[in-house]
Coordinates of C-alpha atoms in Angstrom, one line a residue:
Chain A
M1174 CA -30.1 -34.2 0.0
R1175 CA -30.3 -34.1 -4.3
K1176 CA -27.7 -31.2 -5.4
N1177 CA -29.6 -28.5 -8.2
P1178 CA -27.7 -28.8 -11.1
A1179 CA -27.7 -25.2 -11.1
D1180 CA -26.0 -25.0 -7.6
I1181 CA -24.1 -26.9 -8.4
I1182 CA -22.7 -24.7 -11.5
F1183 CA -23.3 -21.3 -9.3
S1184 CA -21.2 -23.5 -6.9
A1185 CA -17.5 -24.7 -9.5
T1186 CA -17.7 -21.1 -10.5
T1187 CA -17.3 -19.5 -7.0
A1188 CA -14.8 -22.4 -5.9
I1189 CA -12.7 -21.6 -9.4
A1190 CA -13.0 -17.4 -8.7
S1191 CA -11.3 -18.3 -5.4
L1192 CA -9.1 -20.3 -6.5
S1193 CA -8.1 -17.6 -8.6
V1194 CA -5.6 -15.7 -5.7
A1195 CA -3.8 -18.8 -5.3
V1196 CA -3.3 -19.3 -9.2
F1197 CA -2.2 -16.2 -9.0
V1198 CA 0.7 -16.5 -5.9
I1199 CA 2.2 -19.4 -7.4
G1200 CA 1.4 -18.4 -11.1
I1201 CA 3.9 -15.1 -10.3
L1202 CA 6.2 -17.4 -8.3
Y1203 CA 6.7 -19.5 -11.6
V1204 CA 6.8 -16.6 -14.4
L1205 CA 9.1 -14.6 -11.8
I1206 CA 11.8 -18.0 -11.5
M1207 CA 11.6 -19.4 -15.4
E1208 CA 12.2 -15.4 -16.6
S1209 CA 15.5 -15.0 -14.3
S1210 CA 16.6 -18.3 -15.2
P1211 CA 18.8 -17.1 -17.9
A1212 CA 20.5 -14.8 -14.6
I1213 CA 19.6 -17.3 -12.3
G1214 CA 22.2 -19.3 -14.2
R1215 CA 24.9 -17.0 -15.4
F1216 CA 25.1 -15.3 -11.3
G1217 CA 23.4 -18.3 -9.2
I1218 CA 23.2 -17.5 -5.6
K1219 CA 26.5 -14.7 -5.5
F1220 CA 24.1 -12.6 -7.5
L1221 CA 22.9 -11.6 -4.4
I1222 CA 25.8 -10.3 -2.7
S1223 CA 27.1 -8.8 -5.4
T1224 CA 27.4 -5.1 -6.0
D1225 CA 28.1 -5.2 -9.4
W1226 CA 24.9 -3.7 -11.5
D1227 CA 27.3 -2.6 -15.4
P1228 CA 24.4 -2.9 -18.0
V1229 CA 27.0 -3.1 -20.8
K1230 CA 29.3 -5.9 -19.2
E1231 CA 26.3 -6.9 -18.4
S1232 CA 27.7 -8.1 -15.0
F1233 CA 24.6 -7.6 -12.5
G1234 CA 24.1 -7.9 -8.5
A1235 CA 21.6 -7.6 -6.2
L1236 CA 23.6 -6.4 -3.2
T1237 CA 23.3 -2.0 -3.5
N1238 CA 19.3 -2.0 -4.9
I1239 CA 18.8 -4.8 -1.2
Y1240 CA 20.6 -2.6 0.8
G1241 CA 18.9 0.6 -0.5
T1242 CA 15.7 -1.3 0.7
I1243 CA 16.3 -2.9 3.6
I1244 CA 18.2 0.9 4.8
T1245 CA 15.5 3.3 3.5
T1246 CA 12.9 0.6 5.2
F1247 CA 14.9 0.4 8.3
L1248 CA 15.1 4.6 8.7
S1249 CA 11.7 4.4 7.7
L1250 CA 10.2 2.2 10.4
L1251 CA 12.7 3.9 13.5
I1252 CA 10.3 7.3 12.4
A1253 CA 6.8 5.8 11.8
I1254 CA 6.7 3.5 15.1
P1255 CA 6.3 5.9 18.0
V1256 CA 4.3 8.0 16.4
S1257 CA 2.4 5.7 15.7
I1258 CA 2.1 4.3 19.2
G1259 CA 1.7 7.6 20.2
I1260 CA -1.0 8.1 18.0
A1261 CA -2.8 5.4 18.8
I1262 CA -2.3 6.6 22.5
F1263 CA -3.5 9.6 22.1
V1264 CA -6.2 8.3 20.1
T1265 CA -7.4 5.6 23.0
E1266 CA -6.2 7.3 25.9
I1267 CA -6.1 10.7 25.9
S1268 CA -8.1 12.1 23.2
P1269 CA -11.5 13.5 24.3
N1270 CA -14.3 11.0 23.0
F1271 CA -15.9 13.4 20.4
L1272 CA -12.6 13.9 18.9
K1273 CA -11.3 10.4 18.1
A1274 CA -13.2 9.0 15.4
P1275 CA -12.4 11.9 13.6
I1276 CA -8.6 11.5 13.9
G1277 CA -8.3 7.9 14.0
A1278 CA -10.7 8.3 10.4
A1279 CA -8.0 11.3 9.2
I1280 CA -4.6 9.6 10.4
E1281 CA -6.1 6.2 7.2
L1282 CA -7.3 9.1 5.1
L1283 CA -3.3 9.1 5.3
A1284 CA -3.5 6.0 3.5
A1285 CA -6.2 6.6 0.7
I1286 CA -3.3 9.1 -0.7
P1287 CA -2.0 7.2 -3.9
S1288 CA 1.6 7.0 -3.6
I1289 CA 2.7 8.5 -7.0
I1290 CA 1.5 12.5 -5.0
Y1291 CA 3.6 11.3 -2.3
G1292 CA 6.3 11.1 -4.8
M1293 CA 5.5 14.2 -6.6
W1294 CA 4.8 16.1 -3.0
G1295 CA 8.4 14.9 -2.0
L1296 CA 9.9 16.0 -4.8
F1297 CA 8.7 19.6 -5.3
T1298 CA 7.6 20.2 -1.7
L1299 CA 10.0 18.0 1.0
S1300 CA 13.0 17.8 -0.7
P1301 CA 13.6 21.4 -1.0
I1302 CA 12.5 22.0 2.8
M1303 CA 15.2 18.4 3.5
S1304 CA 17.9 20.4 1.2
R1305 CA 17.8 23.8 2.8
H1306 CA 16.8 23.6 6.2
V1307 CA 16.9 19.8 7.4
E1308 CA 20.2 18.6 6.3
P1309 CA 22.0 21.5 6.7
F1310 CA 20.7 21.7 10.3
L1311 CA 22.0 18.2 11.0
K1312 CA 24.9 18.0 9.0
K1313 CA 25.9 21.6 12.3
I1314 CA 24.2 19.2 14.9
T1315 CA 26.1 16.0 14.6
A1316 CA 29.9 17.8 12.9
G1317 CA 31.5 17.1 15.9
I1318 CA 30.4 14.0 17.0
P1319 CA 32.3 10.4 15.6
I1320 CA 30.6 7.6 13.7
V1321 CA 26.9 10.0 13.4
S1322 CA 29.2 12.4 11.8
I1323 CA 29.6 10.1 9.5
L1324 CA 25.7 9.4 8.6
F1325 CA 25.3 12.9 7.9
Q1326 CA 28.6 14.0 5.6
G1327 CA 28.4 14.9 1.6
T1328 CA 25.9 17.8 0.2
P1329 CA 22.6 18.2 1.4
M1330 CA 21.1 17.7 -2.5
G1331 CA 16.8 15.9 -0.4
I1332 CA 17.7 13.6 -3.2
D1333 CA 18.7 10.9 -1.0
I1334 CA 18.1 8.6 1.4
L1335 CA 16.9 11.0 4.5
T1336 CA 14.7 12.5 2.7
A1337 CA 13.1 8.7 0.5
S1338 CA 13.1 7.4 4.8
V1339 CA 11.0 10.3 5.8
I1340 CA 7.9 10.1 3.0
L1341 CA 8.2 5.9 3.3
S1342 CA 7.8 6.8 6.8
I1343 CA 4.8 9.5 6.3
M1344 CA 3.1 6.8 4.6
I1345 CA 3.4 3.2 6.8
I1346 CA 2.0 5.8 9.7
P1347 CA -1.6 4.7 9.8
F1348 CA -1.0 0.9 9.0
T1349 CA 1.0 0.8 11.8
A1350 CA -1.7 3.3 14.2
S1351 CA -4.9 1.8 13.0
I1352 CA -3.6 -1.3 13.7
S1353 CA -2.2 -0.3 17.5
R1354 CA -5.2 1.2 18.1
D1355 CA -7.2 -1.8 17.3
S1356 CA -5.0 -3.7 19.4
F1357 CA -5.7 -1.3 22.3
N1358 CA -8.3 -0.7 22.1
L1359 CA -9.1 -4.9 23.1
T1360 CA -7.3 -4.3 26.6
P1361 CA -10.3 -5.1 29.1
P1362 CA -11.6 -1.8 30.6
I1363 CA -11.4 -3.7 34.4
I1364 CA -7.8 -4.1 34.2
K1365 CA -7.3 -0.9 32.8
E1366 CA -9.6 0.4 35.8
S1367 CA -8.2 -2.3 38.6
A1368 CA -4.2 -0.5 37.9
Y1369 CA -5.9 3.0 38.0
A1370 CA -7.7 2.0 41.1
I1371 CA -4.2 1.2 43.2
G1372 CA -3.4 4.6 42.1
A1373 CA -1.9 4.0 38.7
T1374 CA -1.2 7.0 36.0
K1375 CA -1.9 6.9 33.6
W1376 CA 1.2 6.8 31.5
E1377 CA 1.8 4.3 34.0
V1378 CA -1.4 2.1 32.7
V1379 CA -0.8 2.5 29.2
K1380 CA 2.7 1.5 29.4
N1381 CA 1.8 -1.1 32.2
I1382 CA -1.1 -2.8 31.2
V1383 CA -1.9 -1.2 27.6
I1384 CA 1.0 -2.2 25.8
P1385 CA 2.2 -5.4 27.5
Y1386 CA -1.0 -6.6 26.7
S1387 CA -1.5 -5.7 23.5
K1388 CA 1.9 -6.4 22.0
I1389 CA 1.3 -9.2 19.5
G1390 CA -1.2 -7.4 17.5
V1391 CA 1.1 -4.1 18.0
F1392 CA 4.5 -5.8 16.7
G1393 CA 1.7 -7.5 13.6
G1394 CA 1.2 -4.3 12.9
I1395 CA 4.6 -3.4 12.8
V1396 CA 5.9 -6.0 10.5
L1397 CA 3.1 -5.8 8.3
S1398 CA 3.8 -1.8 7.4
L1399 CA 7.6 -2.9 7.5
G1400 CA 5.9 -5.5 4.2
R1401 CA 4.7 -2.4 2.6
A1402 CA 7.5 -0.1 3.0
I1403 CA 9.9 -3.0 1.2
G1404 CA 7.3 -2.9 -1.8
E1405 CA 6.7 1.0 -2.0
T1406 CA 7.8 1.9 -5.2
M1407 CA 6.5 5.6 -6.7
A1408 CA 6.9 7.8 -3.4
V1409 CA 10.2 6.5 -3.1
A1410 CA 11.5 6.3 -7.4
F1411 CA 10.9 10.6 -7.3
V1412 CA 13.4 11.5 -4.5
L1413 CA 16.7 8.3 -4.5
G1414 CA 17.7 9.4 -7.5
N1415 CA 18.3 5.4 -8.4
N1416 CA 22.6 5.3 -7.5
H1417 CA 23.3 1.8 -7.9
R1418 CA 26.5 1.6 -4.5
I1419 CA 26.3 1.0 -1.0
A1420 CA 26.3 4.2 0.5
T1421 CA 27.3 5.4 3.8
S1422 CA 25.9 8.7 4.5
L1423 CA 21.9 9.5 4.5
F1424 CA 22.8 12.5 2.3
D1425 CA 24.1 9.7 -0.9
A1426 CA 21.4 8.7 -3.4
A1427 CA 21.2 5.5 -3.6
A1428 CA 18.4 2.4 -5.3
T1429 CA 16.2 0.2 -3.9
I1430 CA 15.1 -2.3 -5.8
T1431 CA 11.8 -1.3 -6.8
V1432 CA 12.9 2.1 -7.5
T1433 CA 15.8 -0.3 -10.5
L1434 CA 12.3 -1.6 -11.6
A1435 CA 10.9 1.2 -12.2
N1436 CA 13.8 3.3 -13.8
E1437 CA 15.5 0.2 -16.0
F1438 CA 12.7 -1.8 -16.9
A1439 CA 10.9 -0.9 -20.0
E1440 CA 14.7 0.1 -21.0
A1441 CA 16.3 -2.8 -20.7
D1442 CA 17.7 -4.0 -24.0
N1443 CA 19.6 -7.3 -23.5
D1444 CA 18.3 -10.4 -22.1
I1445 CA 20.2 -10.9 -19.3
Y1446 CA 19.6 -7.4 -17.8
L1447 CA 15.8 -8.1 -18.2
S1448 CA 16.6 -11.2 -16.8
S1449 CA 18.2 -9.6 -14.3
L1450 CA 15.9 -7.7 -13.4
F1451 CA 13.2 -10.6 -13.3
Y1452 CA 15.7 -12.0 -10.7
L1453 CA 15.2 -9.0 -8.8
A1454 CA 11.7 -9.4 -9.2
L1455 CA 12.0 -12.5 -7.4
V1456 CA 14.0 -11.3 -4.5
L1457 CA 12.0 -8.3 -4.2
F1458 CA 8.1 -10.9 -4.0
V1459 CA 10.1 -13.7 -2.0
M1460 CA 11.5 -11.1 1.1
S1461 CA 7.9 -9.3 0.8
F1462 CA 6.0 -12.3 1.1
I1463 CA 7.4 -14.0 3.3
T1464 CA 7.7 -10.5 5.8
L1465 CA 3.8 -10.0 5.4
A1466 CA 3.5 -14.0 5.7
V1467 CA 4.6 -13.1 9.6
A1468 CA 2.8 -10.4 10.0
K1469 CA -0.4 -12.9 9.1
Y1470 CA 1.1 -15.3 11.3
F1471 CA 1.0 -12.5 14.2
L1472 CA -2.0 -10.8 13.5
I1473 CA -4.1 -14.3 14.1
R1474 CA -2.1 -14.9 16.8
A1475 CA -3.3 -11.3 18.0
E1476 CA -7.1 -12.2 17.5
R1477 CA -7.0 -15.3 19.3
K1478 CA -5.5 -15.0 22.2
Y1479 CA -8.4 -11.3 22.6
S1480 CA -11.4 -13.6 21.2
R1481 CA -11.1 -15.8 23.9
Chain B
M1113 CA 6.2 12.8 48.2
T1114 CA 8.8 13.6 45.3
R1115 CA 7.8 9.9 44.4
V1116 CA 4.9 10.7 43.4
R1117 CA 6.1 14.4 41.8
K1118 CA 7.8 12.4 39.7
R1119 CA 6.0 9.4 38.7
K1120 CA 3.2 12.4 37.5
I1121 CA 6.0 14.6 35.6
E1122 CA 6.7 11.6 34.0
G1123 CA 3.1 10.8 33.2
V1124 CA 2.6 14.8 31.8
I1125 CA 5.5 13.9 29.7
A1126 CA 4.3 10.9 27.5
M1127 CA 1.0 11.8 27.7
V1128 CA 2.2 15.3 25.4
L1129 CA 4.5 13.5 23.2
C1130 CA 1.4 11.0 22.6
T1131 CA 0.0 14.4 21.8
V1132 CA 2.6 15.8 19.7
A1133 CA 2.4 12.8 17.3
A1134 CA -1.4 12.7 17.2
L1135 CA -0.4 16.4 15.1
T1136 CA 2.2 15.0 13.4
G1137 CA 0.1 12.7 11.9
L1138 CA -3.0 15.2 10.8
F1139 CA 0.0 17.5 9.9
W1140 CA 1.4 15.4 6.9
L1141 CA -2.5 15.4 6.1
V1142 CA -2.9 18.8 5.8
F1143 CA 0.5 19.5 4.2
I1144 CA 0.5 17.1 1.4
L1145 CA -3.7 17.0 1.1
G1146 CA -2.7 21.1 1.0
D1147 CA 0.2 21.7 -1.0
V1148 CA -1.2 19.0 -3.7
L1149 CA -4.6 21.7 -3.3
A1150 CA -2.8 24.9 -3.8
H1151 CA -0.4 23.8 -6.8
G1152 CA -3.2 22.1 -8.3
I1153 CA -5.6 24.2 -8.9
K1154 CA -3.3 27.0 -10.7
A1155 CA -3.2 24.7 -13.5
L1156 CA -6.9 23.5 -13.4
N1157 CA -8.7 24.8 -16.6
L1158 CA -11.5 22.8 -18.3
N1159 CA -8.1 23.1 -21.8
L1160 CA -7.0 19.9 -19.4
F1161 CA -9.4 17.7 -19.8
I1162 CA -10.7 18.3 -23.2
N1163 CA -7.3 19.3 -25.3
D1164 CA -4.8 16.2 -25.7
P1165 CA -0.5 16.9 -24.9
A1166 CA 0.8 19.5 -25.9
P1167 CA 4.5 18.8 -27.9
A1168 CA 6.8 18.6 -25.5
G1169 CA 8.1 21.6 -24.2
V1170 CA 5.2 23.6 -25.7
E1171 CA 3.2 25.9 -23.2
G1172 CA -0.4 24.6 -23.5
G1173 CA -1.7 20.8 -24.2
G1174 CA -4.6 19.3 -22.0
L1175 CA -4.2 15.5 -20.7
R1176 CA -7.3 13.9 -22.1
N1177 CA -6.1 11.5 -23.1
A1178 CA -4.5 10.4 -19.7
F1179 CA -8.1 10.8 -18.3
I1180 CA -10.3 9.0 -20.8
G1181 CA -6.9 6.0 -20.9
Q1182 CA -7.4 6.4 -16.8
L1183 CA -11.2 5.6 -17.2
L1184 CA -10.3 2.8 -19.8
I1185 CA -8.6 1.2 -18.0
T1186 CA -10.2 1.5 -14.8
L1187 CA -13.3 0.7 -15.4
C1188 CA -12.1 -3.5 -17.4
A1189 CA -10.4 -3.7 -14.2
T1190 CA -13.6 -3.1 -12.1
L1191 CA -15.6 -5.2 -14.9
I1192 CA -13.3 -8.2 -14.1
G1193 CA -12.1 -8.0 -10.8
V1194 CA -15.2 -7.2 -9.0
P1195 CA -17.5 -10.6 -10.3
I1196 CA -14.0 -12.4 -9.7
G1197 CA -13.5 -11.0 -6.4
V1198 CA -17.7 -11.2 -4.9
L1199 CA -17.2 -15.0 -7.0
G1200 CA -14.9 -15.7 -4.2
G1201 CA -15.8 -14.0 -1.2
T1202 CA -18.8 -17.0 -1.9
F1203 CA -17.1 -19.4 -1.9
L1204 CA -15.2 -18.3 1.3
A1205 CA -17.9 -17.3 3.3
E1206 CA -20.6 -20.0 1.9
Y1207 CA -19.6 -23.0 0.7
A1208 CA -16.3 -23.2 2.0
R1209 CA -17.7 -21.7 5.3
G1210 CA -15.5 -23.2 7.6
R1211 CA -13.0 -25.8 5.9
R1212 CA -9.4 -24.7 6.2
I1213 CA -8.8 -24.7 1.9
A1214 CA -11.4 -21.5 2.8
R1215 CA -8.6 -20.5 6.0
L1216 CA -5.7 -20.9 3.5
I1217 CA -7.2 -18.9 0.5
S1218 CA -8.0 -16.1 2.8
I1219 CA -4.7 -15.2 4.5
L1220 CA -3.0 -15.9 0.9
S1221 CA -5.5 -12.8 -0.3
D1222 CA -4.1 -10.7 2.8
I1223 CA -1.1 -11.4 2.0
M1224 CA -1.7 -10.5 -1.7
V1225 CA -3.2 -7.3 -0.9
S1226 CA 0.2 -6.0 0.3
V1227 CA 2.8 -7.7 -2.2
P1228 CA 4.7 -4.9 -4.2
S1229 CA 2.1 -3.5 -6.9
I1230 CA 5.6 -3.9 -9.7
V1231 CA 5.9 -7.5 -8.9
I1232 CA 2.4 -7.7 -10.5
G1233 CA 3.3 -5.2 -13.2
T1234 CA 6.8 -7.5 -13.8
F1235 CA 4.4 -10.6 -14.2
I1236 CA 2.1 -9.4 -16.8
Y1237 CA 4.8 -8.6 -18.3
A1238 CA 6.3 -12.0 -18.9
V1239 CA 3.1 -13.1 -19.4
L1240 CA 0.7 -10.2 -21.1
V1241 CA 3.6 -8.5 -23.0
K1242 CA 6.5 -10.0 -23.6
P1243 CA 4.6 -13.1 -25.9
I1244 CA 2.5 -10.7 -27.8
G1245 CA 5.2 -7.9 -28.4
H1246 CA 4.1 -4.8 -26.9
F1247 CA 2.0 -3.1 -24.7
S1248 CA -1.5 -2.6 -23.8
G1249 CA -4.2 -1.7 -22.8
W1250 CA -5.5 -4.6 -21.7
A1251 CA -2.3 -5.9 -20.0
G1252 CA -2.7 -2.7 -18.2
A1253 CA -6.1 -3.4 -16.8
I1254 CA -5.7 -7.2 -16.2
A1255 CA -2.4 -6.1 -14.2
L1256 CA -5.3 -3.6 -12.1
S1257 CA -7.7 -6.6 -11.6
I1258 CA -5.1 -9.2 -9.8
I1259 CA -4.3 -6.5 -7.6
M1260 CA -7.9 -6.1 -6.4
I1261 CA -9.4 -9.6 -6.2
P1262 CA -7.8 -10.2 -3.1
V1263 CA -9.0 -6.2 -1.9
V1264 CA -13.0 -6.8 -3.2
L1265 CA -12.9 -10.5 -2.1
R1266 CA -12.0 -10.1 1.4
T1267 CA -14.3 -7.9 2.2
T1268 CA -17.0 -9.4 0.6
E1269 CA -16.4 -12.5 2.1
D1270 CA -16.4 -10.9 5.5
M1271 CA -19.0 -8.8 5.0
L1272 CA -21.7 -12.8 3.9
R1273 CA -20.7 -14.0 7.0
L1274 CA -21.6 -10.6 9.0
V1275 CA -25.5 -11.9 7.5
P1276 CA -27.2 -13.5 10.1
W1277 CA -27.3 -18.0 9.3
T1278 CA -30.9 -18.4 10.9
L1279 CA -31.3 -15.8 7.3
R1280 CA -30.2 -18.2 5.1
E1281 CA -31.8 -21.5 7.1
A1282 CA -35.4 -19.5 6.7
A1283 CA -35.5 -19.9 2.5
F1284 CA -34.0 -23.3 3.5
A1285 CA -37.2 -24.1 5.2
L1286 CA -39.0 -22.9 2.2
G1287 CA -37.5 -25.2 -0.5
A1288 CA -35.0 -22.6 -2.1
P1289 CA -31.5 -24.0 -3.3
Y1290 CA -27.9 -23.0 -1.9
Y1291 CA -27.1 -20.5 -5.7
K1292 CA -30.5 -19.2 -4.8
V1293 CA -30.4 -18.1 -0.6
I1294 CA -27.1 -16.6 -1.8
I1295 CA -27.7 -14.1 -4.9
Q1296 CA -31.2 -13.8 -3.6
I1297 CA -31.6 -13.5 0.6
V1298 CA -27.5 -13.1 1.4
Y1299 CA -26.0 -10.3 -1.8
R1300 CA -29.0 -8.5 -0.2
G1301 CA -28.5 -8.5 3.0
A1302 CA -24.9 -7.7 2.4
S1303 CA -25.3 -5.9 -0.6
T1304 CA -24.0 -2.2 0.8
G1305 CA -20.5 -4.1 2.2
I1306 CA -19.8 -5.2 -1.2
L1307 CA -20.5 -1.8 -2.5
T1308 CA -17.9 -0.2 0.6
G1309 CA -15.5 -3.6 -0.6
I1310 CA -15.5 -2.5 -4.4
L1311 CA -15.3 1.3 -3.4
L1312 CA -13.4 0.9 -1.6
S1313 CA -10.7 -1.4 -4.3
I1314 CA -11.0 1.5 -7.0
A1315 CA -10.1 3.8 -5.1
R1316 CA -7.5 1.5 -4.4
V1317 CA -6.6 0.9 -8.2
S1318 CA -6.6 3.9 -9.4
G1319 CA -3.2 5.1 -7.8
E1320 CA -1.7 2.5 -8.6
T1321 CA 1.0 3.2 -10.9
A1322 CA 4.0 1.1 -10.7
P1323 CA 1.8 -1.7 -12.3
L1324 CA 1.3 0.0 -15.3
L1325 CA 4.3 1.5 -16.0
F1326 CA 5.7 -2.0 -17.8
T1327 CA 1.9 -2.5 -18.9
S1328 CA -0.4 -0.3 -20.1
F1329 CA 3.4 2.0 -20.7
N1330 CA 2.0 5.0 -22.3
N1331 CA 1.2 6.7 -25.0
S1332 CA 1.6 11.3 -25.4
F1333 CA -1.9 10.7 -28.3
F1334 CA -5.6 10.3 -28.2
S1335 CA -6.1 6.0 -27.8
A1336 CA -9.2 4.2 -26.7
D1337 CA -8.3 1.2 -28.0
M1338 CA -7.3 -1.1 -24.8
N1339 CA -4.9 -3.2 -27.3
K1340 CA -2.6 -0.4 -27.8
P1341 CA -0.3 1.5 -25.4
I1342 CA -2.5 4.2 -23.0
A1343 CA -2.2 7.0 -21.7
S1344 CA -2.7 7.1 -17.9
L1345 CA -2.6 9.8 -15.2
T1346 CA -0.6 8.1 -12.8
V1347 CA 2.2 7.4 -15.6
T1348 CA 2.1 10.3 -17.1
I1349 CA 2.5 12.1 -13.5
F1350 CA 5.4 9.9 -13.4
Q1351 CA 6.7 11.4 -16.9
Y1352 CA 5.9 14.9 -16.9
A1353 CA 6.7 15.5 -13.3
M1354 CA 10.7 14.0 -14.0
G1355 CA 10.6 15.8 -17.5
P1356 CA 12.4 18.9 -17.4
Y1357 CA 9.5 21.6 -18.6
E1358 CA 7.5 23.8 -16.4
S1359 CA 4.4 23.6 -17.9
W1360 CA 4.9 19.6 -17.4
H1361 CA 5.2 20.8 -13.4
S1362 CA 1.7 22.4 -13.4
Q1363 CA 0.0 19.7 -15.9
A1364 CA 1.5 16.6 -13.5
W1365 CA -0.4 19.2 -9.9
A1366 CA -3.3 19.2 -11.7
A1367 CA -3.4 15.8 -12.4
S1368 CA -2.8 14.8 -8.7
L1369 CA -4.8 16.8 -7.6
V1370 CA -8.3 15.0 -9.9
I1371 CA -6.9 11.9 -9.2
T1372 CA -6.3 12.7 -5.3
L1373 CA -9.7 14.1 -4.6
S1374 CA -11.5 11.6 -7.0
I1375 CA -10.3 8.8 -4.8
L1376 CA -10.7 10.6 -1.5
T1377 CA -14.3 10.4 -2.2
L1378 CA -14.0 7.0 -3.0
T1379 CA -13.4 6.7 0.2
V1380 CA -15.2 8.8 2.6
I1381 CA -18.2 8.4 0.5
G1382 CA -17.2 4.2 1.1
R1383 CA -16.8 5.0 4.7
L1384 CA -19.8 7.2 5.4
L1385 CA -22.1 3.8 3.4
I1386 CA -20.3 1.6 5.8
K1387 CA -21.0 3.8 9.0
G1388 CA -24.5 4.6 8.3
R1389 CA -25.5 1.0 8.1
H1390 CA -24.0 0.2 11.4
G1391 CA -25.8 3.7 12.6
K1392 CA -29.2 1.8 11.8
R1393 CA -28.4 -1.2 13.7

């Protein structure tokens, strides 16, 4: 078939438009590496394991930020995973039919609220509740227990790792919950019915049939929320306090990579400071890209499994 | 008998816990929205929309500059991001259908949808702010459009794939070239879906703050010049909420209410559009 010239122009335009996404990915990587090259040259790979963050002495290291990112992400997943899976079980197995769609939609609305709103609500509403009620309570009940009590040392200020993690967990619940729900829904009814037929309770069907059947999809959903939590900025910027040190108590202020970037990027007054911030952004980009790629890998595997 | 009872009790406990989890999710939604509504409605008045900010610490004033700035940045981002996203999605679903390149771009877009938006802010800073020497509205709009493109691209791709192949064949049989088939037949068939994708992507970027912090920056005066630093609602909320004045806090709440309501409305309309369509079928 002879090609129509207008068709060639149109197809070329669409091809260029779709390649823009690849250009952004490569461009971001390239630009971040170029911009951070002064810092890479000066601090090298040691940047990743140094706890220094001293703009005056011009000595920078990423460890406090990476630590902050990992600890808040880990804690938020710890809170969010059981709740999300509980929600998914409720929506797929327990709730009456007419409530399934509205509850699912309501949970997904949580994902539509902008992160700055979470941050502001966290600062003005959640943080006072945490410092007055929740944190003193946690401190009291863990007081006598060795090791655990270290986590709850210090004055509960509400601007700390715990509050930030709680907000993050609320933000990632909708992602994990909706992907888990979709995976649960793909369990063939006939397998579930066979289990009911031999006298299994609803919980046993969920525990022994639905969850094992859909675990790849659920895992993909969890890794996806992990990727999102790593990169979340505004929601934690309000309540984490931007404190560059390795905190041992959950009541300590800390800094994540994103919070440091948000607070210091526009104020960096010399080249090595700015370059170190670009280095941080590079670390964040690589971390989240790998996490999201892993999530995508599991979600594709899940998709293949269910479509068979 | 005791084993049966034990299993039953275990089942009931698990079901109760799952119900509690669902209630927890709903509780947070109601708590956050209710809180924004309660605080925001107190500070919401006409002055907020028609006045520019008063000098720091002085009562009164409004956020006209931020509302206009936000609209301008979002509009420009949409004008850049939507065509590229729709065309890119067209390539994946039509010309490159089934090819490895389509799969790769599709996966890359899915990853880009969730890449930290602050990283995109630093990228645009390096490319558009540092070389030019000052912050600008365009830099902010382009940062937002980079977030928008993968969202629009992926929904367009999915929606075009839903259009039955036989429909295209019918048009080919009449001798129509592929581009005409796409524009006149396929786009028409998938228009509701594509529109939903566009609405959701606008909702997504209008709440973004991080990529604007060091691209469009902020401006406490009225400006509609996209070549200069320009105020946006989200960055203003960040600045006001972290600031020391009570009047700033209440204005930040009002701005939060406006932005939350707009985004939720867009999201709900998007969802209803797609649902209405599926319902008809």
